[in-house]
CSV table of C-alpha atoms in Angstrom, one decimal:
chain,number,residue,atom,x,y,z
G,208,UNK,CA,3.9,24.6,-38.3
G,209,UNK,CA,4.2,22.9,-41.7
G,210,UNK,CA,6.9,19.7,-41.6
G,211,UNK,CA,9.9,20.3,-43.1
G,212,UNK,CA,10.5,18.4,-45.4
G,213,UNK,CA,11.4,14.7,-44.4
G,214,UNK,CA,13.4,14.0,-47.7
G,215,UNK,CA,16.4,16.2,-46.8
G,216,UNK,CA,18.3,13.5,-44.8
G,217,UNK,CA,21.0,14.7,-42.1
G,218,UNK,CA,24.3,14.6,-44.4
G,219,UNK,CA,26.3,11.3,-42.9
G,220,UNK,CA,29.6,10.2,-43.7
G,221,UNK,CA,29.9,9.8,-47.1
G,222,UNK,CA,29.4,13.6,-48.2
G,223,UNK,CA,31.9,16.1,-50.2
G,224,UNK,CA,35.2,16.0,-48.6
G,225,UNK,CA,35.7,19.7,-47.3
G,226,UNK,CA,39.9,20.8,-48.1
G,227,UNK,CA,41.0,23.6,-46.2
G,228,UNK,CA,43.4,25.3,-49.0
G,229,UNK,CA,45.6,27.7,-46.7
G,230,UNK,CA,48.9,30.0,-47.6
G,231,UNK,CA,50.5,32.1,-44.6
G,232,UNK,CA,53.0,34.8,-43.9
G,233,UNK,CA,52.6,37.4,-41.3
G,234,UNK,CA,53.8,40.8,-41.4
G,235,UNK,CA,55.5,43.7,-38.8
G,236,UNK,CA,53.1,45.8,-36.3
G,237,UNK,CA,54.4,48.8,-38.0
G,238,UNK,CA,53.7,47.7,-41.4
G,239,UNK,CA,50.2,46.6,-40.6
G,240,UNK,CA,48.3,49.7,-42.3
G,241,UNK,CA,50.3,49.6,-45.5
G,242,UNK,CA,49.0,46.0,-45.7
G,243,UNK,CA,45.4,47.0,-44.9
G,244,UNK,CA,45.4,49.5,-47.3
G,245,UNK,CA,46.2,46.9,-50.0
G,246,UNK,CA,43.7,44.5,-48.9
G,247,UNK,CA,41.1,47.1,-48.7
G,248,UNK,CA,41.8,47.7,-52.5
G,249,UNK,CA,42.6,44.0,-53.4
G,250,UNK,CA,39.5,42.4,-52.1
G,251,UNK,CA,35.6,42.4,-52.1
G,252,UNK,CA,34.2,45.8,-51.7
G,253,UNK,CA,32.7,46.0,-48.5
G,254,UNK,CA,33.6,46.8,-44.9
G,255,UNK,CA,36.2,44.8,-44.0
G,256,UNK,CA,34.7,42.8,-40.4
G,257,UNK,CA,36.7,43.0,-37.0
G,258,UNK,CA,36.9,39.8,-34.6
G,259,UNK,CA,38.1,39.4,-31.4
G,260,UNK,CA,38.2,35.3,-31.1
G,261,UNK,CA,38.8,32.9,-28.3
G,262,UNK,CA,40.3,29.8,-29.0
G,263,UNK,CA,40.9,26.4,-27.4
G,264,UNK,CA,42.8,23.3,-28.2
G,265,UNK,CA,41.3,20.3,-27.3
G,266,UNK,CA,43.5,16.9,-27.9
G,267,UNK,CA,41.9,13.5,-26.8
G,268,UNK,CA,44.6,10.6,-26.3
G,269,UNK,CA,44.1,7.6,-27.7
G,270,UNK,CA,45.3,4.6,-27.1
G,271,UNK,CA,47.5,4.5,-30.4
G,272,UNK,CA,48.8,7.0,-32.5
G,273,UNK,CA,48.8,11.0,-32.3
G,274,UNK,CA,46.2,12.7,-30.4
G,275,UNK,CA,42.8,13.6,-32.2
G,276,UNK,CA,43.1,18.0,-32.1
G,277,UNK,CA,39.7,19.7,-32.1
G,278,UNK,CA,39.4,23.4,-32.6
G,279,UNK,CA,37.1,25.1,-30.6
G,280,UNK,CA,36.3,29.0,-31.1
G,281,UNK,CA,34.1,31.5,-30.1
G,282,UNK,CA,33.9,34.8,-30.6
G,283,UNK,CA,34.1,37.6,-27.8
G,284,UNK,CA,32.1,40.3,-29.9
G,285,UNK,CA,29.2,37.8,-30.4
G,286,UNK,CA,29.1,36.0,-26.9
G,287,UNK,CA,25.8,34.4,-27.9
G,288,UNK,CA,26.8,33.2,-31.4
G,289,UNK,CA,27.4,29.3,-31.9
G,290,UNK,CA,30.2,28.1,-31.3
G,291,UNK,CA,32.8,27.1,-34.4
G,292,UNK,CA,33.8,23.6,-33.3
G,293,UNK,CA,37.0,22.7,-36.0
G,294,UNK,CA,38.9,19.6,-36.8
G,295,UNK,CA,41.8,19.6,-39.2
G,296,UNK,CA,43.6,16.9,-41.3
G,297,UNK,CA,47.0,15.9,-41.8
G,298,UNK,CA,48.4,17.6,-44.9
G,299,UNK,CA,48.1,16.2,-48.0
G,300,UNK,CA,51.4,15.0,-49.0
G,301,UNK,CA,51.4,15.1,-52.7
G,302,UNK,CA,52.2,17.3,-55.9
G,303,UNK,CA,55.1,19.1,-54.1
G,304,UNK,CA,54.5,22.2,-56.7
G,305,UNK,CA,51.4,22.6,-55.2
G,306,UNK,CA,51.6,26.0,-54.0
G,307,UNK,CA,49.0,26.1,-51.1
G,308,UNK,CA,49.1,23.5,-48.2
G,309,UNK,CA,46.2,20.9,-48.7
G,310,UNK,CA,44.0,19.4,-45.5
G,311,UNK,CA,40.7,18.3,-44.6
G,312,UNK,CA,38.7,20.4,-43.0
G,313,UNK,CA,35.3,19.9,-40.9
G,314,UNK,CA,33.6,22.5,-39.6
G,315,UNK,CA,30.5,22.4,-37.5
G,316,UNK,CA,28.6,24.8,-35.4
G,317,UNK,CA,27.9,24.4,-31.3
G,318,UNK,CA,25.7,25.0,-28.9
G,319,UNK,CA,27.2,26.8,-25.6
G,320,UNK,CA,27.8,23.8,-23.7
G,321,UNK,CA,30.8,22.2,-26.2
G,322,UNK,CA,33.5,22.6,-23.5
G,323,UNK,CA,31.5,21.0,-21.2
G,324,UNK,CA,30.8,18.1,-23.6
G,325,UNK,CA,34.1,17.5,-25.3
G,326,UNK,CA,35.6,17.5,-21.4
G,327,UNK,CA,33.0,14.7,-20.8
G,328,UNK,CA,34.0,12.8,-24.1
G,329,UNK,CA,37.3,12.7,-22.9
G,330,UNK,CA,39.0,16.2,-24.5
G,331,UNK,CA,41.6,18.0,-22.5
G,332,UNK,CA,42.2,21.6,-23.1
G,333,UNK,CA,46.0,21.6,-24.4
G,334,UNK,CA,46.0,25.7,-25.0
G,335,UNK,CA,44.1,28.6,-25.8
G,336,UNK,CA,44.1,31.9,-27.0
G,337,UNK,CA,42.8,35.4,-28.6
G,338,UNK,CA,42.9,36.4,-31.9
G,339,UNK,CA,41.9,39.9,-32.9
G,340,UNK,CA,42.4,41.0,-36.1
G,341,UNK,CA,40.2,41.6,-39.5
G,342,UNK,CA,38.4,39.2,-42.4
G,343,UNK,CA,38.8,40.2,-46.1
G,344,UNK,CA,37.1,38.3,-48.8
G,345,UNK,CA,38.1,38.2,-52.8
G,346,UNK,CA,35.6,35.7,-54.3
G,347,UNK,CA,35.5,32.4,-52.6
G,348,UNK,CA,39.2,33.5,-50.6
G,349,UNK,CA,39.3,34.5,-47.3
G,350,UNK,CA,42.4,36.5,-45.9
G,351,UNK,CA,42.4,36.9,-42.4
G,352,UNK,CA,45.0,39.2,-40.4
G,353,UNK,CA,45.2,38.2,-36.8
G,354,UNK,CA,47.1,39.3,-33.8
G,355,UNK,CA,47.4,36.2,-31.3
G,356,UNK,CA,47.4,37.2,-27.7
G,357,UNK,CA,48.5,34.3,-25.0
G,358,UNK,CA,46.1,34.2,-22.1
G,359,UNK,CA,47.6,34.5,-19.3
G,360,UNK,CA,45.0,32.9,-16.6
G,361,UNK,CA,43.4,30.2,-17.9
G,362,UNK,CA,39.7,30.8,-18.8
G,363,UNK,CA,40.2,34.6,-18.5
G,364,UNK,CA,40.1,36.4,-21.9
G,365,UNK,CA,40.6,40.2,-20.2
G,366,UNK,CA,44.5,39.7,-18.8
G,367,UNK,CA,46.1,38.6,-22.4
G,368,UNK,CA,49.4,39.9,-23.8
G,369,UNK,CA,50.5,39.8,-27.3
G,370,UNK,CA,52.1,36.7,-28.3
G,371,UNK,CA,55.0,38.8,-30.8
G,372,UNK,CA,55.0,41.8,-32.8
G,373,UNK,CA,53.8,40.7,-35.9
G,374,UNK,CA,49.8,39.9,-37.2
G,375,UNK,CA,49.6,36.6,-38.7
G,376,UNK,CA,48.0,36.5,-42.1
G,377,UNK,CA,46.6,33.9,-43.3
G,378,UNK,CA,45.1,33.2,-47.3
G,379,UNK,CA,43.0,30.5,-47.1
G,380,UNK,CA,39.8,28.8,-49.4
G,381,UNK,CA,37.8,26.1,-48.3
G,382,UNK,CA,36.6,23.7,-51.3
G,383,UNK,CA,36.0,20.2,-52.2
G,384,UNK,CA,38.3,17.6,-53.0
G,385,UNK,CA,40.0,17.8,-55.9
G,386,UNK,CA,40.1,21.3,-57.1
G,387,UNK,CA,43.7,21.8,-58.2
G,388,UNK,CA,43.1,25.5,-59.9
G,389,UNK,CA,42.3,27.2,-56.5
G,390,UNK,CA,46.0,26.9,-55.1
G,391,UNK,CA,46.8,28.5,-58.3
G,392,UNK,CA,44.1,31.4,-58.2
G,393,UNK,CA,45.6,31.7,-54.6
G,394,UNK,CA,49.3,31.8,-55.6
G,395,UNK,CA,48.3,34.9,-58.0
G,396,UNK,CA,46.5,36.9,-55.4
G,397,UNK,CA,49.4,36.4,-52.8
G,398,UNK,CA,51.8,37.7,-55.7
G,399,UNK,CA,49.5,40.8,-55.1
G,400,UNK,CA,50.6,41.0,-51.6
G,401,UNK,CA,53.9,41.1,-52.6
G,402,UNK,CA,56.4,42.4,-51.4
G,403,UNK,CA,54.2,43.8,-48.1
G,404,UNK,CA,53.7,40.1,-47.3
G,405,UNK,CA,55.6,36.4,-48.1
G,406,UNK,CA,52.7,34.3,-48.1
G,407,UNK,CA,53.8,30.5,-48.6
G,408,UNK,CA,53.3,27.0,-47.6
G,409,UNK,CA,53.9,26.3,-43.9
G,410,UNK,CA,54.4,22.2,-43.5
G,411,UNK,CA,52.7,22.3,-39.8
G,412,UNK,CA,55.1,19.6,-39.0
G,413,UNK,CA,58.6,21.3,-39.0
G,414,UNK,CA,57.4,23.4,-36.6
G,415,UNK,CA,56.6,20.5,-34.0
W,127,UNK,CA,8.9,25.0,-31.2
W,128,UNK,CA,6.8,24.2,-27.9
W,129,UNK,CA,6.9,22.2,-24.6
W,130,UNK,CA,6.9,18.5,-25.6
W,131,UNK,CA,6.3,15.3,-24.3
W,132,UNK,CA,7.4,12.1,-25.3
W,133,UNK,CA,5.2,9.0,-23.9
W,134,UNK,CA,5.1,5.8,-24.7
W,135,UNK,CA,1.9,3.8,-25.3
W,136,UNK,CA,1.6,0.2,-24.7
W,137,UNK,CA,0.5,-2.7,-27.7
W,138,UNK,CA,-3.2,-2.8,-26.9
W,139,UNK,CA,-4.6,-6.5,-26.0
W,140,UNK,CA,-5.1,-9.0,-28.6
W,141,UNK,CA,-3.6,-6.6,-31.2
W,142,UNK,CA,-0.4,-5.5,-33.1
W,143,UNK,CA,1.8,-2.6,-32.9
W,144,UNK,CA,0.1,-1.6,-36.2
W,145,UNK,CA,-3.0,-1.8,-35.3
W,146,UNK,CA,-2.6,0.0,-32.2
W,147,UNK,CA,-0.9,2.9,-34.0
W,148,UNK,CA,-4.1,2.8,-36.6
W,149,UNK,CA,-6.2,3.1,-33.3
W,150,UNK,CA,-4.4,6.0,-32.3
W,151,UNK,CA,-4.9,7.8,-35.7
W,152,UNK,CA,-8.4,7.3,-35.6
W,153,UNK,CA,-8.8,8.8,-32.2
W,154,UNK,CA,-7.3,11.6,-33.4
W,155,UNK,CA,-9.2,12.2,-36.8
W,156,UNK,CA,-12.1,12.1,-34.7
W,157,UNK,CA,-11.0,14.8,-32.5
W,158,UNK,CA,-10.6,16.7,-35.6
W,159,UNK,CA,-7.0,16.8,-36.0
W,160,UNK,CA,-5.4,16.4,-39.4
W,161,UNK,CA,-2.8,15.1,-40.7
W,162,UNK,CA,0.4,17.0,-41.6
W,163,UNK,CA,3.3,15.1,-43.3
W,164,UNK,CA,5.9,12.2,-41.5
W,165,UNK,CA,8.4,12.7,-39.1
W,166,UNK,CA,11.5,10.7,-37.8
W,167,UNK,CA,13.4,10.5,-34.8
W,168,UNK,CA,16.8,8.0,-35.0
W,169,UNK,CA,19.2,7.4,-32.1
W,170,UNK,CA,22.7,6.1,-33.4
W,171,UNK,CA,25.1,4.6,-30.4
W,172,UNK,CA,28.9,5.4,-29.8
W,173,UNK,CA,31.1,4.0,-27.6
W,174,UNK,CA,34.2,5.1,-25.9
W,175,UNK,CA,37.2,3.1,-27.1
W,176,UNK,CA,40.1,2.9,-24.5
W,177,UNK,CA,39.0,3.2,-21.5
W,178,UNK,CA,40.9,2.0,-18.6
W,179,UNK,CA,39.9,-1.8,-17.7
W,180,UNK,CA,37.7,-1.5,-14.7
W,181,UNK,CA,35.6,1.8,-15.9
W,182,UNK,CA,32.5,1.4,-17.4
W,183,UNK,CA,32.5,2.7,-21.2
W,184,UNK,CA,31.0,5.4,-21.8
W,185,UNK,CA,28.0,5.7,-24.5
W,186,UNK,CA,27.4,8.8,-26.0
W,187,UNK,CA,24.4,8.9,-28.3
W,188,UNK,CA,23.8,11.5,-31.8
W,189,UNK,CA,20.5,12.1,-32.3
W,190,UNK,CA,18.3,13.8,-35.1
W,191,UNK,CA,15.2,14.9,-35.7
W,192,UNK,CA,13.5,15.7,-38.3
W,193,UNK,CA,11.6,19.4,-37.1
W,194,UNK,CA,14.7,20.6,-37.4
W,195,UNK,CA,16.6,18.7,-40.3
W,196,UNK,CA,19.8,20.3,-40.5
W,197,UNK,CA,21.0,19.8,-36.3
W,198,UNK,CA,21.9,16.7,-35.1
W,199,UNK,CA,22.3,16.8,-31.0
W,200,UNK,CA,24.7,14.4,-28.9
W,201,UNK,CA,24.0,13.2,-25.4
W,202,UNK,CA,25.4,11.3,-22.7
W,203,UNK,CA,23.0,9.7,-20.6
W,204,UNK,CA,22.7,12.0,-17.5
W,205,UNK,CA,25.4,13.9,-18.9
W,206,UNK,CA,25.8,16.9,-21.0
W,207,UNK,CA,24.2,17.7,-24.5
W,208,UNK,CA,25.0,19.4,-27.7
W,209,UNK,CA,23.3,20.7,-30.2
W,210,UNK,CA,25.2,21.0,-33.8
W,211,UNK,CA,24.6,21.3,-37.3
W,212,UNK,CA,24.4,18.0,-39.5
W,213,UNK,CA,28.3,18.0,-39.6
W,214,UNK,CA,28.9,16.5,-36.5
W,215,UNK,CA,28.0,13.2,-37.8
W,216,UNK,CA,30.7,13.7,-40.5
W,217,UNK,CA,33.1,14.7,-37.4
W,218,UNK,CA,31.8,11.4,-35.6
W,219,UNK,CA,33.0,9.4,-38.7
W,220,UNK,CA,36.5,10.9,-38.5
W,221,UNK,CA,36.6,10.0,-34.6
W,222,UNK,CA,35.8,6.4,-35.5
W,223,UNK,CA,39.3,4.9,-34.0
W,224,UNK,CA,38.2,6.5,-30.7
W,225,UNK,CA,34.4,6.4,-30.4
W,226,UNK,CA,33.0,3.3,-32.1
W,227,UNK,CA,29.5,3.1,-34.2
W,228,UNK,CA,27.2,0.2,-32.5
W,229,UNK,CA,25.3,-0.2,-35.5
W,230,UNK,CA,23.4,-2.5,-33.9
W,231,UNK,CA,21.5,-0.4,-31.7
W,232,UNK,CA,19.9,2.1,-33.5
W,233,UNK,CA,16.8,3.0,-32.5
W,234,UNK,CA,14.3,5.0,-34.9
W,235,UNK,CA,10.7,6.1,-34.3
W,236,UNK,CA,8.7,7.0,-37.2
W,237,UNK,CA,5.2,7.9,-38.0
W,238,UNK,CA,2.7,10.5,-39.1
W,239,UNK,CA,2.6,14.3,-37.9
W,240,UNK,CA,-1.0,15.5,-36.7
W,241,UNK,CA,-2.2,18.7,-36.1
W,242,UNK,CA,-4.3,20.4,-33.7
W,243,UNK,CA,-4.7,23.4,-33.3
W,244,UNK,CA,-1.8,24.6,-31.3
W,245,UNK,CA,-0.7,20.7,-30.8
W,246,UNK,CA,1.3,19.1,-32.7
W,247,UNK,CA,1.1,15.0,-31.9
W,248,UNK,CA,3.5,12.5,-33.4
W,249,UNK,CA,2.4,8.9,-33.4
W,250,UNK,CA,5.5,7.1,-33.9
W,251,UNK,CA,6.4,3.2,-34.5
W,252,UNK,CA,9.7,2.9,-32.5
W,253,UNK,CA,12.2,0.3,-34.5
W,254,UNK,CA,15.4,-1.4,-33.7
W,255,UNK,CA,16.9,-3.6,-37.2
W,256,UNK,CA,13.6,-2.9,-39.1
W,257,UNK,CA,11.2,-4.9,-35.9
W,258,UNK,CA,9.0,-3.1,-34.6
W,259,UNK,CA,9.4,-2.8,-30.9
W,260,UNK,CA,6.9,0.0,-29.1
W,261,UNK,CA,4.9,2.7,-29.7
W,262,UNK,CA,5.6,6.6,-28.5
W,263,UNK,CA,3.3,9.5,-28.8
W,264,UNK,CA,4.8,12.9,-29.0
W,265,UNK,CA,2.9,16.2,-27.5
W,266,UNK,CA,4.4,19.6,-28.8
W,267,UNK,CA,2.4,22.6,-27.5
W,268,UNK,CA,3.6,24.9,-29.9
W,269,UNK,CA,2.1,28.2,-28.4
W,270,UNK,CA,4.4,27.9,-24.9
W,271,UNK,CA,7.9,27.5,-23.8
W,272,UNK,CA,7.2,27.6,-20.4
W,273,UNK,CA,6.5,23.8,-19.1
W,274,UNK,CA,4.8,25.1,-15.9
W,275,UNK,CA,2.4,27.7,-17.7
W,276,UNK,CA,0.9,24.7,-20.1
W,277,UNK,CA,1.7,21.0,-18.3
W,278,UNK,CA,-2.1,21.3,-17.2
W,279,UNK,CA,-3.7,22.2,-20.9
W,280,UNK,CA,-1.3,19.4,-22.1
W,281,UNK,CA,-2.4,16.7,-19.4
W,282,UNK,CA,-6.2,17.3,-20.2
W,283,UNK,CA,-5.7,17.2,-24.3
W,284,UNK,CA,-3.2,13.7,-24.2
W,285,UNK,CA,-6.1,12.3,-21.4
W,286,UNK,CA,-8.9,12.9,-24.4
W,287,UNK,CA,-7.1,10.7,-26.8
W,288,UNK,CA,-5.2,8.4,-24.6
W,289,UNK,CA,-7.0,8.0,-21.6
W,290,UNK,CA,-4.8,6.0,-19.4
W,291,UNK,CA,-1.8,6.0,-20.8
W,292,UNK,CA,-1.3,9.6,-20.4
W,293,UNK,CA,2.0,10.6,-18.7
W,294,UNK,CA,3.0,12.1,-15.5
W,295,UNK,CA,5.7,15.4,-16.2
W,296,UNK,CA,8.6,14.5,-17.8
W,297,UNK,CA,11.5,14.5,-15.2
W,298,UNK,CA,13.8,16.9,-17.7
W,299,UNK,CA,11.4,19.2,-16.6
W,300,UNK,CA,11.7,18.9,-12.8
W,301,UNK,CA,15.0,18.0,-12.8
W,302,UNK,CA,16.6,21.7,-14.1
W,303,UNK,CA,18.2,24.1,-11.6
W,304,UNK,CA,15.0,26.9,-12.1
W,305,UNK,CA,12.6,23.7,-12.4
W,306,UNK,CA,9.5,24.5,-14.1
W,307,UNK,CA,9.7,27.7,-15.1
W,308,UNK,CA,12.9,27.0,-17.6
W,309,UNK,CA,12.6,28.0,-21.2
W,310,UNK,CA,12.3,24.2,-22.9
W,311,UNK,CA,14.9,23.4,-25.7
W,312,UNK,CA,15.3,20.5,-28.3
W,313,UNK,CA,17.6,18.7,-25.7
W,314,UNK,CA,14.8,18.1,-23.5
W,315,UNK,CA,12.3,16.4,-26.5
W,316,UNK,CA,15.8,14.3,-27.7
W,317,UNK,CA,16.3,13.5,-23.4
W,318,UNK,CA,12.6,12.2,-23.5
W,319,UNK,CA,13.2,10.4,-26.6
W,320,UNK,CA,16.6,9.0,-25.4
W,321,UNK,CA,14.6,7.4,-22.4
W,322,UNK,CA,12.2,6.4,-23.8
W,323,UNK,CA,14.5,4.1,-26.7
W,324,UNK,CA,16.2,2.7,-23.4
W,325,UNK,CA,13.4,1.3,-22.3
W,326,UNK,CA,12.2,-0.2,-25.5
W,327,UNK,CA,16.1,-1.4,-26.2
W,328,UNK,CA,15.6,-3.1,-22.8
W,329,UNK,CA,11.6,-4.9,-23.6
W,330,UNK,CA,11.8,-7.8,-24.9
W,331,UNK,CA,10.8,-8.0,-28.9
W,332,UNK,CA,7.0,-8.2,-29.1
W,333,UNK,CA,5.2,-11.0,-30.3
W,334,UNK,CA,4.2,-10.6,-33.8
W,335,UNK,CA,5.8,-7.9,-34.8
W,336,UNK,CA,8.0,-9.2,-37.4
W,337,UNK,CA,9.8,-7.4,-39.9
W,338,UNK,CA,8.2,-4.0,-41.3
C-alpha cells in the first residue's frame, strides 16, 4: 500500500524512437527440421517457445493520405495474456547498403477489449490470421519461423488452412534510433543460415 | 487495488479551494490517518478528425494514474475503455493527423495520499491551465473487490470525515451487466474520475482561485 513512486512520469512523446530492424526469407515444409536443427544450435540455449497467434489488421481511413495500419495480436495458447497492439512505420529510405530493412516500431500492451475500442475509434478489420510457428533468440535477435494460416470464417480461429507450403522466417531486432552495427551483426548471423535460408531485405512496397 | 469512489466536495463558504482541502487534511489527521506520499490523476482530450459534417466528433480521453505508473487507460465517454502500458501515449502522438490533442482541456487532480487502515483517501485539487477549479476526494477500500460486499463500510467511514458531502454509489457500479457483484477494475476509478473532470470542465472558474 506504499505510493509508487510519483517521479516516474508516464513516457510521452518525445521518448527513444523504437526501429524495428527485420531481415526475411522463408523456407520449404520439408526442409523445416533441417532449419530447426540449425537454429537450435545457432541461438540462445534454451527451449525454443511454440506460439500459435491470431492476428488482425486494423486500417483507419483518413481523410488524406494512406490509411493508419494497426497490428493487433493475441495469442491462442495464452487467451488471458494482454493483447500485443503494433504499429509499424514506413521504411526508412536511406543507406541502400544497409542490409536489414529499417522502421519504426511501437509496441504496446492491451487489455481484452482492444477490438472493441479500436472499432469505436473508427478501425476497420482489413484481414486476419494464424501464425504458429517457433521464437529463437541469439542475444538481442529474435528469429521467428511461422506458418500463416488464412482464416476461413471471420472471427473463427478453429477452421484455418495453410496459407502456402513454406514457414516464413523472419530475423528481426528491435533497438533505438541510430544503431547502424545491428544490421550488420544481423547480416552475419543470416550468413549462418545459409544456404538452408535466403534471408534479405523485403521493400514492403513492391509487394503492394 | 480496492473498490473506489471518486466524489467531489464543494469550496466551503467564505473560503478557498486551499483552504478547504487543508480542512479536509485536518479531519483526517484527527481520525488518525497518515499521510503516505502524492498522487496524480491527469485527463488529456483527443478528438476525432474527419468526421462526416453533420456527426458529432467524437472525444476519446487517455488517462493516467499514478497507483499504477506504467498504464495509461483510454475512454470514450459511455463507450468502451482500454487499459495499456505507457506506450499508448507515444502511439497517440503518431495518430496525431487523425485524432487531435486539445491541449486545452486537460484536466489534472492532484494532492496528498492518506492512509487508514484499509482505506486509502486521496484529497485532490482538480486543475485545468494551472487554476484551480474543484475539489475531489478519492475512497479506495483496499481489502475488497466486490462493491456490494463493502459500499456500506465505505458510506459510514466517507460520512465521518465528510459529513454531507458523502456520495450516493457510483453509477459504474450499478450500471454493469452482473451489477454489484462485478469484480471492480481501474476503468471504473478512471470512469469516476472522467465524470467527475466533466463536471468541473463545465463550472464555471471559482472565484479566487487564481493561478497555483
Amino acid at each position: 500500500m506504499e505510493a509508487p513512486p510519483v517521479t516516474v512520469m508516464p513516457v510521452t512523446g518525445g521518448t527513444i524512437n523504437m526501429m524495428e530492424y527485420l531481415l526475411q526469407g522463408s523456407v520449404l515444409d520439408q526442409s523445416m527440421e533441417s532449419l530447426l536443427h540449425r537454429l537450435r544450435g545457432l541461438c540462445d540455449n534454451m527451449e525454443p517457445e511454440s506460439f500459435a497467434d491470431h492476428e488482425l489488421v486494423y486500417l483507419l481511413k483518413g481523410q488524406q493520405g494512406n490509411p493508419f495500419m494497426l497490428r493487433a495480436r493475441r495469442s491462442l495458447l495464452h487467451p488471458t495474456a494482454p493483447w500485443h497492439l503494433r504499429y509499424l512505420g514506413q521504411p526508412e529510405v536511406g543507406d541502400k547498403s544497409r542490409h536489414a530493412l529499417v522502421r519504426n516500431c511501437v509496441d504496446v500492451a492491451a487489455s481484452h477489449s482492444l477490438p472493441e475500442f479500436l472499432n469505436e475509434m473508427g478501425f476497420r478489420m482489413d484481414h486476419e490470421f494464424v501464425a504458429k510457428g517457433q521464437v529463437f533468440r541469439k542475444g538481442a535477435m529474435k528469429v521467428v519461423v511461422s506458418k500463416l494460416l488464412r482464416v476461413l470464417a471471420t472471427g473463427n480461429t478453429e477452421n484455418t488452412e495453410p496459407l502456402s507450403l513454406s514457414y516464413l522466417v523472419e530475423l528481426s531486432v528491435l533497438a533505438p534510433a541510430g544503431q547502424d552495427n545491428v544490421s550488420e551483426d544481423m547480416r552475419s548471423f543470416a550468413e549462418q543460415l545459409k544456404p538452408l535460408v535466403h534471408l534479405e531485405k523485403i521493400d514492403p512496397k513492391r509487394l503492394m | 487495488m480496492g473498490v473506489t469512489c471518486v466524489c467531489q466536495v464543494p469550496v466551503a463558504e467564505g473560503k478557498s479551494v486551499q483552504q478547504t482541502v487543508d480542512m479536509l487534511h485536518k479531519k483526517l489527521e484527527q481520525l488518525g490517518a497518515v499521510k503516505q506520499g502524492n498522487f496524480w490523476v491527469d485527463c488529456e482530450t483527443y478528438q476525432a478528425t474527419g468526421n462526416a459534417t453533420g456527426q458529432p466528433t467524437k472525444l476519446l480521453y487517455v488517462m493516467h494514474n499514478s497507483e499504477t505508473p506504467l498504464s495509461s487507460m483510454a475512454l470514450f465517454e459511455g463507450g468502451p475503455g482500454l487499459t495499456a502500458d505507457a506506450n499508448f501515449d507515444v502511439l497517440m502522438v503518431k495518430l496525431k493527423s487523425h485524432f487531435q490533442n486539445a491541449k486545452g482541456h486537460k484536466v489534472e487532480s492532484r494532492g496528498t495520499r492518506y492512509r487508514y487502515c484499509d482505506f486509502l483517501v486521496k484529497i485532490g485539487t482538480v486543475a485545468m491551465s494551472s487554476s484551480a477549479r474543484g475539489i475531489s476526494v478519492e475512497v479506495e477500500y483496499c481489502a475488497c473487490v466486490i462493491p456490494g460486499d463493502c459500499w456500506n463500510l465505505m458510506k459510514e467511514f466517507m460520512q465521518s470525515f465528510l459529513g454531507s458531502s458523502t456520495p450516493e454509489l457510483p453509477a459504474v457500479f450499478t450500471s454493469k451487466a452482473e451489477g454489484l457483484y462485478a469484480p471492480v477494475d481501474c476503468m471504473d476509478t478512471m470512469s469516476q474520475y472522467l465524470e467527475l473532470f466533466g463536471k468541473v470542465r463545465k463550472q464555471q472558474v471559482l472565484a479566487g482561485s487564481g493561478v497555483r
